[in-house]
Amino acid sequence: MNELSYWLLRCENRLLASIDNTGGNILPCGQASDFDSPKDALLVGEWQGLPCYTVDIDRLPENISGELMSLRSLLNVAGTEAISLIVRATMLLDWRKNHRYCGKCSTPTIIRSGESSMECPSCGLVAYPRISPVVMVLVGRGDELLLARSPRFKPGVFSALAGFVEAGETLEQCAKREVREEVGIEISNLRYFGSQPWPFPDSLMVGFFADYAGGIITPDPSEIEAAAWYSRSALPLLPEPVTLARQLIDAACV
Ligand SMILES: [Zn+2]
């Protein structure tokens, strides 16, 4: 770890970013000693030919320049490759923080060397990073798209419908159930679009297009505060370009 590396340092849930003039170098680079040799650093992967480590720290090392940014802000300015590392680092840090004890026998867990897993030294239970699949569906009806907003969204923003996959459910079953539950609409002709790891907190977003197949929009008030059909040429405020939701909507408007 004393070799030159990139570092994703998380301090009070914000990440240290170091952006050069070209906007290319978004992660601080240096030896472990430059960052007070943090304990428990995790290897995230490789970036620009160098290893990349991540670690939670209580306070920033002295003489380190950069800006502490929220995860969302950082994702909005990072390039595709950096986003992948940032998301992975965040998921690994959260996973380690949340699996310090065995869920079966409460013994403190240890990290298995060589792979991303935590093992209980007493009963042998192994915990892998948690990944929670979320199905996202953009429903089309002729020129129109069905967009909705959750009370959690920024003011004015509308998006595709989304929901967590339940135990024992296929992605296709989840898509139909979520759309029916959230807005009372039936869908058909589900087409896969793409996927995106999303660290709020441990999701894997899986995006689909679908066709309207019946029903009248009836929002479930516990999840949806507004939903409507929008012409592709007159869309409301949309999620940030970095999100799969936005990429899904943009792809439907090409
Ligand atoms: Zn155990």
PDB file of C-alpha atoms and ligand atoms in Angstrom:
ATOM      1  CA  MET A   1       0.000   0.000   0.000  1.00  0.00           C
ATOM      2  CA  ASN A   2       3.041   2.219  -0.016  1.00  0.00           C
ATOM      3  CA  GLU A   3       3.012   2.373  -3.781  1.00  0.00           C
ATOM      4  CA  LEU A   4       1.486   5.326  -5.591  1.00  0.00           C
ATOM      5  CA  SER A   5      -2.289   4.836  -5.541  1.00  0.00           C
ATOM      6  CA  TYR A   6      -5.565   6.630  -5.921  1.00  0.00           C
ATOM      7  CA  TRP A   7      -7.610   7.127  -2.772  1.00  0.00           C
ATOM      8  CA  LEU A   8     -11.303   7.437  -2.105  1.00  0.00           C
ATOM      9  CA  LEU A   9     -11.410   8.896   1.375  1.00  0.00           C
ATOM     10  CA  ARG A  10     -14.804   9.118   3.053  1.00  0.00           C
ATOM     11  CA  CYS A  11     -15.171  11.466   5.991  1.00  0.00           C
ATOM     12  CA  GLU A  12     -18.558  11.961   7.667  1.00  0.00           C
ATOM     13  CA  ASN A  13     -20.286  10.518   4.612  1.00  0.00           C
ATOM     14  CA  ARG A  14     -18.614  12.876   2.179  1.00  0.00           C
ATOM     15  CA  LEU A  15     -15.870  11.959  -0.286  1.00  0.00           C
ATOM     16  CA  LEU A  16     -12.657  13.831  -0.933  1.00  0.00           C
ATOM     17  CA  ALA A  17     -12.375  14.890  -4.561  1.00  0.00           C
ATOM     18  CA  SER A  18      -9.368  16.431  -6.228  1.00  0.00           C
ATOM     19  CA  ILE A  19     -10.181  17.837  -9.646  1.00  0.00           C
ATOM     20  CA  ASP A  20      -7.434  19.063 -11.927  1.00  0.00           C
ATOM     21  CA  ASN A  21      -7.735  21.708 -14.648  1.00  0.00           C
ATOM     22  CA  THR A  22      -8.898  19.202 -17.222  1.00  0.00           C
ATOM     23  CA  GLY A  23     -11.484  17.764 -14.878  1.00  0.00           C
ATOM     24  CA  GLY A  24      -9.890  14.367 -15.418  1.00  0.00           C
ATOM     25  CA  ASN A  25      -8.268  13.597 -12.109  1.00  0.00           C
ATOM     26  CA  ILE A  26     -11.108  13.359  -9.680  1.00  0.00           C
ATOM     27  CA  LEU A  27      -9.474  11.145  -7.061  1.00  0.00           C
ATOM     28  CA  PRO A  28      -6.574  12.171  -4.808  1.00  0.00           C
ATOM     29  CA  CYS A  29      -3.347  10.343  -5.653  1.00  0.00           C
ATOM     30  CA  GLY A  30      -0.433   9.511  -3.367  1.00  0.00           C
ATOM     31  CA  GLN A  31       1.162   6.991  -1.043  1.00  0.00           C
ATOM     32  CA  ALA A  32      -0.619   5.734   2.062  1.00  0.00           C
ATOM     33  CA  SER A  33       1.680   7.892   4.193  1.00  0.00           C
ATOM     34  CA  ASP A  34       0.402  10.993   2.405  1.00  0.00           C
ATOM     35  CA  PHE A  35      -2.998  10.181   3.898  1.00  0.00           C
ATOM     36  CA  ASP A  36      -1.796   9.373   7.443  1.00  0.00           C
ATOM     37  CA  SER A  37      -1.512   5.652   6.548  1.00  0.00           C
ATOM     38  CA  PRO A  38      -5.177   4.847   7.197  1.00  0.00           C
ATOM     39  CA  LYS A  39      -5.927   1.449   8.710  1.00  0.00           C
ATOM     40  CA  ASP A  40      -8.420  -0.934   7.122  1.00  0.00           C
ATOM     41  CA  ALA A  41      -8.176   0.484   3.606  1.00  0.00           C
ATOM     42  CA  LEU A  42      -9.988  -1.656   1.054  1.00  0.00           C
ATOM     43  CA  LEU A  43      -8.721  -2.229  -2.478  1.00  0.00           C
ATOM     44  CA  VAL A  44     -11.501  -1.093  -4.810  1.00  0.00           C
ATOM     45  CA  GLY A  45      -9.847  -1.764  -8.147  1.00  0.00           C
ATOM     46  CA  GLU A  46      -7.578   0.001 -10.577  1.00  0.00           C
ATOM     47  CA  TRP A  47      -7.843   3.454 -12.065  1.00  0.00           C
ATOM     48  CA  GLN A  48      -5.582   5.003 -14.677  1.00  0.00           C
ATOM     49  CA  GLY A  49      -3.075   2.185 -14.218  1.00  0.00           C
ATOM     50  CA  LEU A  50      -2.798   2.495 -10.441  1.00  0.00           C
ATOM     51  CA  PRO A  51      -4.501   0.715  -7.538  1.00  0.00           C
ATOM     52  CA  CYS A  52      -7.402   2.526  -5.913  1.00  0.00           C
ATOM     53  CA  TYR A  53      -8.111   2.195  -2.191  1.00  0.00           C
ATOM     54  CA  THR A  54     -10.992   3.395  -0.078  1.00  0.00           C
ATOM     55  CA  VAL A  55     -11.376   3.936   3.649  1.00  0.00           C
ATOM     56  CA  ASP A  56     -13.572   5.741   6.177  1.00  0.00           C
ATOM     57  CA  ILE A  57     -11.638   8.346   8.138  1.00  0.00           C
ATOM     58  CA  ASP A  58     -12.562  10.511  11.131  1.00  0.00           C
ATOM     59  CA  ARG A  59     -10.786  13.622   9.940  1.00  0.00           C
ATOM     60  CA  LEU A  60      -8.954  14.738   6.829  1.00  0.00           C
ATOM     61  CA  PRO A  61      -5.153  14.453   6.772  1.00  0.00           C
ATOM     62  CA  GLU A  62      -3.339  17.767   6.964  1.00  0.00           C
ATOM     63  CA  ASN A  63      -1.845  19.274   3.808  1.00  0.00           C
ATOM     64  CA  ILE A  64      -4.274  17.455   1.553  1.00  0.00           C
ATOM     65  CA  SER A  65      -5.970  19.657  -0.962  1.00  0.00           C
ATOM     66  CA  GLY A  66      -9.342  18.870  -2.403  1.00  0.00           C
ATOM     67  CA  GLU A  67     -12.992  19.226  -1.665  1.00  0.00           C
ATOM     68  CA  LEU A  68     -15.269  17.050   0.434  1.00  0.00           C
ATOM     69  CA  MET A  69     -18.327  16.359  -1.681  1.00  0.00           C
ATOM     70  CA  SER A  70     -21.552  14.508  -1.077  1.00  0.00           C
ATOM     71  CA  LEU A  71     -21.806  11.227  -2.949  1.00  0.00           C
ATOM     72  CA  ARG A  72     -24.553  12.598  -5.193  1.00  0.00           C
ATOM     73  CA  SER A  73     -22.589  15.727  -6.073  1.00  0.00           C
ATOM     74  CA  LEU A  74     -19.494  13.702  -6.862  1.00  0.00           C
ATOM     75  CA  LEU A  75     -21.390  11.291  -9.121  1.00  0.00           C
ATOM     76  CA  ASN A  76     -22.782  14.243 -11.049  1.00  0.00           C
ATOM     77  CA  VAL A  77     -19.309  15.467 -12.013  1.00  0.00           C
ATOM     78  CA  ALA A  78     -17.350  12.206 -12.293  1.00  0.00           C
ATOM     79  CA  GLY A  79     -16.806  10.408 -15.601  1.00  0.00           C
ATOM     80  CA  THR A  80     -18.186   6.949 -16.292  1.00  0.00           C
ATOM     81  CA  GLU A  81     -15.069   5.083 -15.177  1.00  0.00           C
ATOM     82  CA  ALA A  82     -14.683   7.071 -11.957  1.00  0.00           C
ATOM     83  CA  ILE A  83     -18.382   6.628 -11.169  1.00  0.00           C
ATOM     84  CA  SER A  84     -17.937   2.884 -11.267  1.00  0.00           C
ATOM     85  CA  LEU A  85     -15.095   3.057  -8.734  1.00  0.00           C
ATOM     86  CA  ILE A  86     -16.894   5.538  -6.485  1.00  0.00           C
ATOM     87  CA  VAL A  87     -20.031   3.411  -6.404  1.00  0.00           C
ATOM     88  CA  ARG A  88     -18.063   0.242  -5.695  1.00  0.00           C
ATOM     89  CA  ALA A  89     -16.043   1.941  -2.950  1.00  0.00           C
ATOM     90  CA  THR A  90     -19.160   3.284  -1.264  1.00  0.00           C
ATOM     91  CA  MET A  91     -20.910  -0.072  -1.400  1.00  0.00           C
ATOM     92  CA  LEU A  92     -17.850  -1.863   0.030  1.00  0.00           C
ATOM     93  CA  LEU A  93     -17.448   0.646   2.876  1.00  0.00           C
ATOM     94  CA  ASP A  94     -21.142   0.435   3.772  1.00  0.00           C
ATOM     95  CA  TRP A  95     -21.106  -3.336   3.576  1.00  0.00           C
ATOM     96  CA  ARG A  96     -18.098  -3.618   5.874  1.00  0.00           C
ATOM     97  CA  LYS A  97     -19.599  -1.141   8.325  1.00  0.00           C
ATOM     98  CA  ASN A  98     -22.903  -3.030   8.387  1.00  0.00           C
ATOM     99  CA  HIS A  99     -21.497  -6.556   8.699  1.00  0.00           C
ATOM    100  CA  ARG A 100     -19.081  -6.217  11.581  1.00  0.00           C
ATOM    101  CA  TYR A 101     -20.848  -9.010  13.458  1.00  0.00           C
ATOM    102  CA  CYS A 102     -22.129 -12.364  12.296  1.00  0.00           C
ATOM    103  CA  GLY A 103     -25.890 -12.233  11.736  1.00  0.00           C
ATOM    104  CA  LYS A 104     -26.199 -15.834  12.943  1.00  0.00           C
ATOM    105  CA  CYS A 105     -24.057 -16.000  16.103  1.00  0.00           C
ATOM    106  CA  SER A 106     -22.983 -12.355  16.743  1.00  0.00           C
ATOM    107  CA  THR A 107     -19.236 -13.075  16.621  1.00  0.00           C
ATOM    108  CA  PRO A 108     -17.119 -10.228  15.144  1.00  0.00           C
ATOM    109  CA  THR A 109     -16.487 -11.014  11.475  1.00  0.00           C
ATOM    110  CA  ILE A 110     -13.212 -10.881   9.568  1.00  0.00           C
ATOM    111  CA  ILE A 111     -12.550  -9.963   5.941  1.00  0.00           C
ATOM    112  CA  ARG A 112     -11.524 -12.929   3.817  1.00  0.00           C
ATOM    113  CA  SER A 113      -8.345 -12.180   1.974  1.00  0.00           C
ATOM    114  CA  GLY A 114      -8.490 -12.223  -1.799  1.00  0.00           C
ATOM    115  CA  GLU A 115     -12.227 -11.752  -2.173  1.00  0.00           C
ATOM    116  CA  SER A 116     -14.940  -9.368  -1.139  1.00  0.00           C
ATOM    117  CA  SER A 117     -16.528 -11.294   1.672  1.00  0.00           C
ATOM    118  CA  MET A 118     -16.764 -11.205   5.450  1.00  0.00           C
ATOM    119  CA  GLU A 119     -16.514 -14.494   7.312  1.00  0.00           C
ATOM    120  CA  CYS A 120     -17.529 -15.458  10.815  1.00  0.00           C
ATOM    121  CA  PRO A 121     -14.541 -17.195  12.484  1.00  0.00           C
ATOM    122  CA  SER A 122     -16.899 -19.038  14.831  1.00  0.00           C
ATOM    123  CA  CYS A 123     -19.687 -20.530  12.686  1.00  0.00           C
ATOM    124  CA  GLY A 124     -18.237 -19.932   9.205  1.00  0.00           C
ATOM    125  CA  LEU A 125     -21.148 -17.839   7.881  1.00  0.00           C
ATOM    126  CA  VAL A 126     -19.979 -15.791   4.895  1.00  0.00           C
ATOM    127  CA  ALA A 127     -21.512 -12.410   4.014  1.00  0.00           C
ATOM    128  CA  TYR A 128     -21.025 -10.886   0.578  1.00  0.00           C
ATOM    129  CA  PRO A 129     -21.652  -7.237  -0.281  1.00  0.00           C
ATOM    130  CA  ARG A 130     -25.389  -6.686  -0.329  1.00  0.00           C
ATOM    131  CA  ILE A 131     -26.878  -5.807  -3.711  1.00  0.00           C
ATOM    132  CA  SER A 132     -30.576  -4.965  -3.932  1.00  0.00           C
ATOM    133  CA  PRO A 133     -32.085  -5.109  -7.430  1.00  0.00           C
ATOM    134  CA  VAL A 134     -34.509  -2.346  -8.359  1.00  0.00           C
ATOM    135  CA  VAL A 135     -36.622  -2.543 -11.507  1.00  0.00           C
ATOM    136  CA  MET A 136     -37.232   0.711 -13.361  1.00  0.00           C
ATOM    137  CA  VAL A 137     -39.937   0.896 -16.018  1.00  0.00           C
ATOM    138  CA  LEU A 138     -40.580   3.617 -18.568  1.00  0.00           C
ATOM    139  CA  VAL A 139     -44.093   3.081 -19.934  1.00  0.00           C
ATOM    140  CA  GLY A 140     -44.870   4.452 -23.398  1.00  0.00           C
ATOM    141  CA  ARG A 141     -48.265   5.104 -25.007  1.00  0.00           C
ATOM    142  CA  GLY A 142     -47.858   6.361 -28.555  1.00  0.00           C
ATOM    143  CA  ASP A 143     -45.967   9.647 -28.317  1.00  0.00           C
ATOM    144  CA  GLU A 144     -46.428   9.833 -24.555  1.00  0.00           C
ATOM    145  CA  LEU A 145     -44.376   8.621 -21.603  1.00  0.00           C
ATOM    146  CA  LEU A 146     -45.682   7.841 -18.144  1.00  0.00           C
ATOM    147  CA  LEU A 147     -43.672   9.804 -15.596  1.00  0.00           C
ATOM    148  CA  ALA A 148     -44.231  10.108 -11.873  1.00  0.00           C
ATOM    149  CA  ARG A 149     -42.721  11.757  -8.857  1.00  0.00           C
ATOM    150  CA  SER A 150     -42.049  10.455  -5.394  1.00  0.00           C
ATOM    151  CA  PRO A 151     -42.150  12.845  -2.428  1.00  0.00           C
ATOM    152  CA  ARG A 152     -38.413  12.088  -2.050  1.00  0.00           C
ATOM    153  CA  PHE A 153     -37.507  13.693  -5.410  1.00  0.00           C
ATOM    154  CA  LYS A 154     -36.223  17.232  -5.806  1.00  0.00           C
ATOM    155  CA  PRO A 155     -39.071  19.708  -6.384  1.00  0.00           C
ATOM    156  CA  GLY A 156     -40.550  19.458  -9.870  1.00  0.00           C
ATOM    157  CA  VAL A 157     -38.617  16.361 -10.957  1.00  0.00           C
ATOM    158  CA  PHE A 158     -40.508  13.494 -12.615  1.00  0.00           C
ATOM    159  CA  SER A 159     -39.061  10.106 -13.498  1.00  0.00           C
ATOM    160  CA  ALA A 160     -39.778   6.547 -14.599  1.00  0.00           C
ATOM    161  CA  LEU A 161     -41.413   4.198 -12.087  1.00  0.00           C
ATOM    162  CA  ALA A 162     -39.161   2.031  -9.935  1.00  0.00           C
ATOM    163  CA  GLY A 163     -39.358  -0.467  -7.112  1.00  0.00           C
ATOM    164  CA  PHE A 164     -37.369  -3.113  -5.266  1.00  0.00           C
ATOM    165  CA  VAL A 165     -37.535  -6.717  -6.433  1.00  0.00           C
ATOM    166  CA  GLU A 166     -39.184  -8.882  -3.798  1.00  0.00           C
ATOM    167  CA  ALA A 167     -37.922 -12.277  -2.633  1.00  0.00           C
ATOM    168  CA  GLY A 168     -38.711 -14.982  -5.180  1.00  0.00           C
ATOM    169  CA  GLU A 169     -39.792 -12.524  -7.858  1.00  0.00           C
ATOM    170  CA  THR A 170     -38.478 -12.253 -11.436  1.00  0.00           C
ATOM    171  CA  LEU A 171     -37.562  -8.865 -12.879  1.00  0.00           C
ATOM    172  CA  GLU A 172     -40.512  -9.142 -15.251  1.00  0.00           C
ATOM    173  CA  GLN A 173     -42.970  -9.917 -12.457  1.00  0.00           C
ATOM    174  CA  CYS A 174     -41.584  -7.029 -10.441  1.00  0.00           C
ATOM    175  CA  ALA A 175     -41.992  -4.597 -13.357  1.00  0.00           C
ATOM    176  CA  LYS A 176     -45.667  -5.496 -13.817  1.00  0.00           C
ATOM    177  CA  ARG A 177     -46.414  -5.452 -10.090  1.00  0.00           C
ATOM    178  CA  GLU A 178     -44.681  -2.132  -9.438  1.00  0.00           C
ATOM    179  CA  VAL A 179     -46.430  -0.317 -12.271  1.00  0.00           C
ATOM    180  CA  ARG A 180     -49.785  -1.776 -11.230  1.00  0.00           C
ATOM    181  CA  GLU A 181     -49.279  -0.927  -7.537  1.00  0.00           C
ATOM    182  CA  GLU A 182     -47.854   2.553  -8.023  1.00  0.00           C
ATOM    183  CA  VAL A 183     -50.143   3.911 -10.734  1.00  0.00           C
ATOM    184  CA  GLY A 184     -52.786   1.248 -11.518  1.00  0.00           C
ATOM    185  CA  ILE A 185     -51.551   0.704 -15.088  1.00  0.00           C
ATOM    186  CA  GLU A 186     -51.088  -2.616 -16.926  1.00  0.00           C
ATOM    187  CA  ILE A 187     -48.067  -3.046 -19.205  1.00  0.00           C
ATOM    188  CA  SER A 188     -46.896  -5.344 -22.002  1.00  0.00           C
ATOM    189  CA  ASN A 189     -43.889  -5.843 -24.297  1.00  0.00           C
ATOM    190  CA  LEU A 190     -41.208  -5.358 -21.658  1.00  0.00           C
ATOM    191  CA  ARG A 191     -37.806  -4.585 -23.280  1.00  0.00           C
ATOM    192  CA  TYR A 192     -34.508  -4.545 -21.393  1.00  0.00           C
ATOM    193  CA  PHE A 193     -32.582  -1.262 -21.616  1.00  0.00           C
ATOM    194  CA  GLY A 194     -29.598  -1.463 -19.262  1.00  0.00           C
ATOM    195  CA  SER A 195     -28.450  -1.552 -15.651  1.00  0.00           C
ATOM    196  CA  GLN A 196     -26.570   0.648 -13.237  1.00  0.00           C
ATOM    197  CA  PRO A 197     -25.185   0.106  -9.725  1.00  0.00           C
ATOM    198  CA  TRP A 198     -26.572   2.872  -7.537  1.00  0.00           C
ATOM    199  CA  PRO A 199     -25.213   3.388  -4.024  1.00  0.00           C
ATOM    200  CA  PHE A 200     -28.280   4.728  -2.192  1.00  0.00           C
ATOM    201  CA  PRO A 201     -27.614   2.482  -0.433  1.00  0.00           C
ATOM    202  CA  ASP A 202     -26.876  -0.740  -2.335  1.00  0.00           C
ATOM    203  CA  SER A 203     -29.092  -0.916  -5.422  1.00  0.00           C
ATOM    204  CA  LEU A 204     -28.640  -2.375  -8.855  1.00  0.00           C
ATOM    205  CA  MET A 205     -31.036  -0.462 -11.087  1.00  0.00           C
ATOM    206  CA  VAL A 206     -32.388  -2.524 -14.009  1.00  0.00           C
ATOM    207  CA  GLY A 207     -34.145  -0.442 -16.647  1.00  0.00           C
ATOM    208  CA  PHE A 208     -36.910  -1.527 -19.037  1.00  0.00           C
ATOM    209  CA  PHE A 209     -39.174   0.031 -21.624  1.00  0.00           C
ATOM    210  CA  ALA A 210     -42.781  -1.158 -21.640  1.00  0.00           C
ATOM    211  CA  ASP A 211     -45.955  -0.456 -23.598  1.00  0.00           C
ATOM    212  CA  TYR A 212     -49.209   0.704 -22.054  1.00  0.00           C
ATOM    213  CA  ALA A 213     -51.739  -2.123 -22.007  1.00  0.00           C
ATOM    214  CA  GLY A 214     -54.667  -0.730 -20.024  1.00  0.00           C
ATOM    215  CA  GLY A 215     -55.907   1.133 -16.971  1.00  0.00           C
ATOM    216  CA  ILE A 216     -56.234   4.729 -15.781  1.00  0.00           C
ATOM    217  CA  ILE A 217     -53.480   6.448 -13.818  1.00  0.00           C
ATOM    218  CA  THR A 218     -54.310   6.024 -10.132  1.00  0.00           C
ATOM    219  CA  PRO A 219     -51.289   6.971  -7.999  1.00  0.00           C
ATOM    220  CA  ASP A 220     -50.656   5.113  -4.750  1.00  0.00           C
ATOM    221  CA  PRO A 221     -50.420   8.115  -2.383  1.00  0.00           C
ATOM    222  CA  SER A 222     -47.969   6.318  -0.093  1.00  0.00           C
ATOM    223  CA  GLU A 223     -45.346   6.239  -2.871  1.00  0.00           C
ATOM    224  CA  ILE A 224     -46.398   8.562  -5.700  1.00  0.00           C
ATOM    225  CA  GLU A 225     -47.502  12.152  -5.234  1.00  0.00           C
ATOM    226  CA  ALA A 226     -48.131  12.833  -8.940  1.00  0.00           C
ATOM    227  CA  ALA A 227     -48.116  10.858 -12.200  1.00  0.00           C
ATOM    228  CA  ALA A 228     -49.146  11.765 -15.734  1.00  0.00           C
ATOM    229  CA  TRP A 229     -48.662  11.088 -19.447  1.00  0.00           C
ATOM    230  CA  TYR A 230     -46.174  13.518 -21.014  1.00  0.00           C
ATOM    231  CA  SER A 231     -45.535  14.120 -24.688  1.00  0.00           C
ATOM    232  CA  ARG A 232     -41.937  13.293 -25.611  1.00  0.00           C
ATOM    233  CA  SER A 233     -41.620  16.875 -26.869  1.00  0.00           C
ATOM    234  CA  ALA A 234     -42.835  18.495 -23.629  1.00  0.00           C
ATOM    235  CA  LEU A 235     -41.248  16.665 -20.727  1.00  0.00           C
ATOM    236  CA  PRO A 236     -41.099  18.013 -17.164  1.00  0.00           C
ATOM    237  CA  LEU A 237     -37.904  18.435 -15.130  1.00  0.00           C
ATOM    238  CA  LEU A 238     -35.994  15.129 -15.283  1.00  0.00           C
ATOM    239  CA  PRO A 239     -33.408  13.391 -13.042  1.00  0.00           C
ATOM    240  CA  GLU A 240     -29.691  14.158 -13.427  1.00  0.00           C
ATOM    241  CA  PRO A 241     -27.970  12.875 -16.619  1.00  0.00           C
ATOM    242  CA  VAL A 242     -25.858  10.448 -14.556  1.00  0.00           C
ATOM    243  CA  THR A 243     -28.916   8.404 -13.553  1.00  0.00           C
ATOM    244  CA  LEU A 244     -30.224   5.360 -15.378  1.00  0.00           C
ATOM    245  CA  ALA A 245     -33.693   6.930 -15.222  1.00  0.00           C
ATOM    246  CA  ARG A 246     -32.532   9.891 -17.267  1.00  0.00           C
ATOM    247  CA  GLN A 247     -30.662   7.687 -19.748  1.00  0.00           C
ATOM    248  CA  LEU A 248     -33.791   5.572 -20.153  1.00  0.00           C
ATOM    249  CA  ILE A 249     -35.974   8.637 -20.802  1.00  0.00           C
ATOM    250  CA  ASP A 250     -33.399  10.177 -23.182  1.00  0.00           C
ATOM    251  CA  ALA A 251     -33.203   6.922 -25.139  1.00  0.00           C
ATOM    252  CA  ALA A 252     -36.992   6.934 -25.544  1.00  0.00           C
ATOM    253  CA  CYS A 253     -36.838  10.411 -27.057  1.00  0.00           C
ATOM    254  CA  VAL A 254     -34.225   9.814 -29.744  1.00  0.00           C
TER     255      VAL A 254
HETATM  256 ZN    ZN B   1     -21.247 -16.797  13.184  1.00  0.00          ZN
END
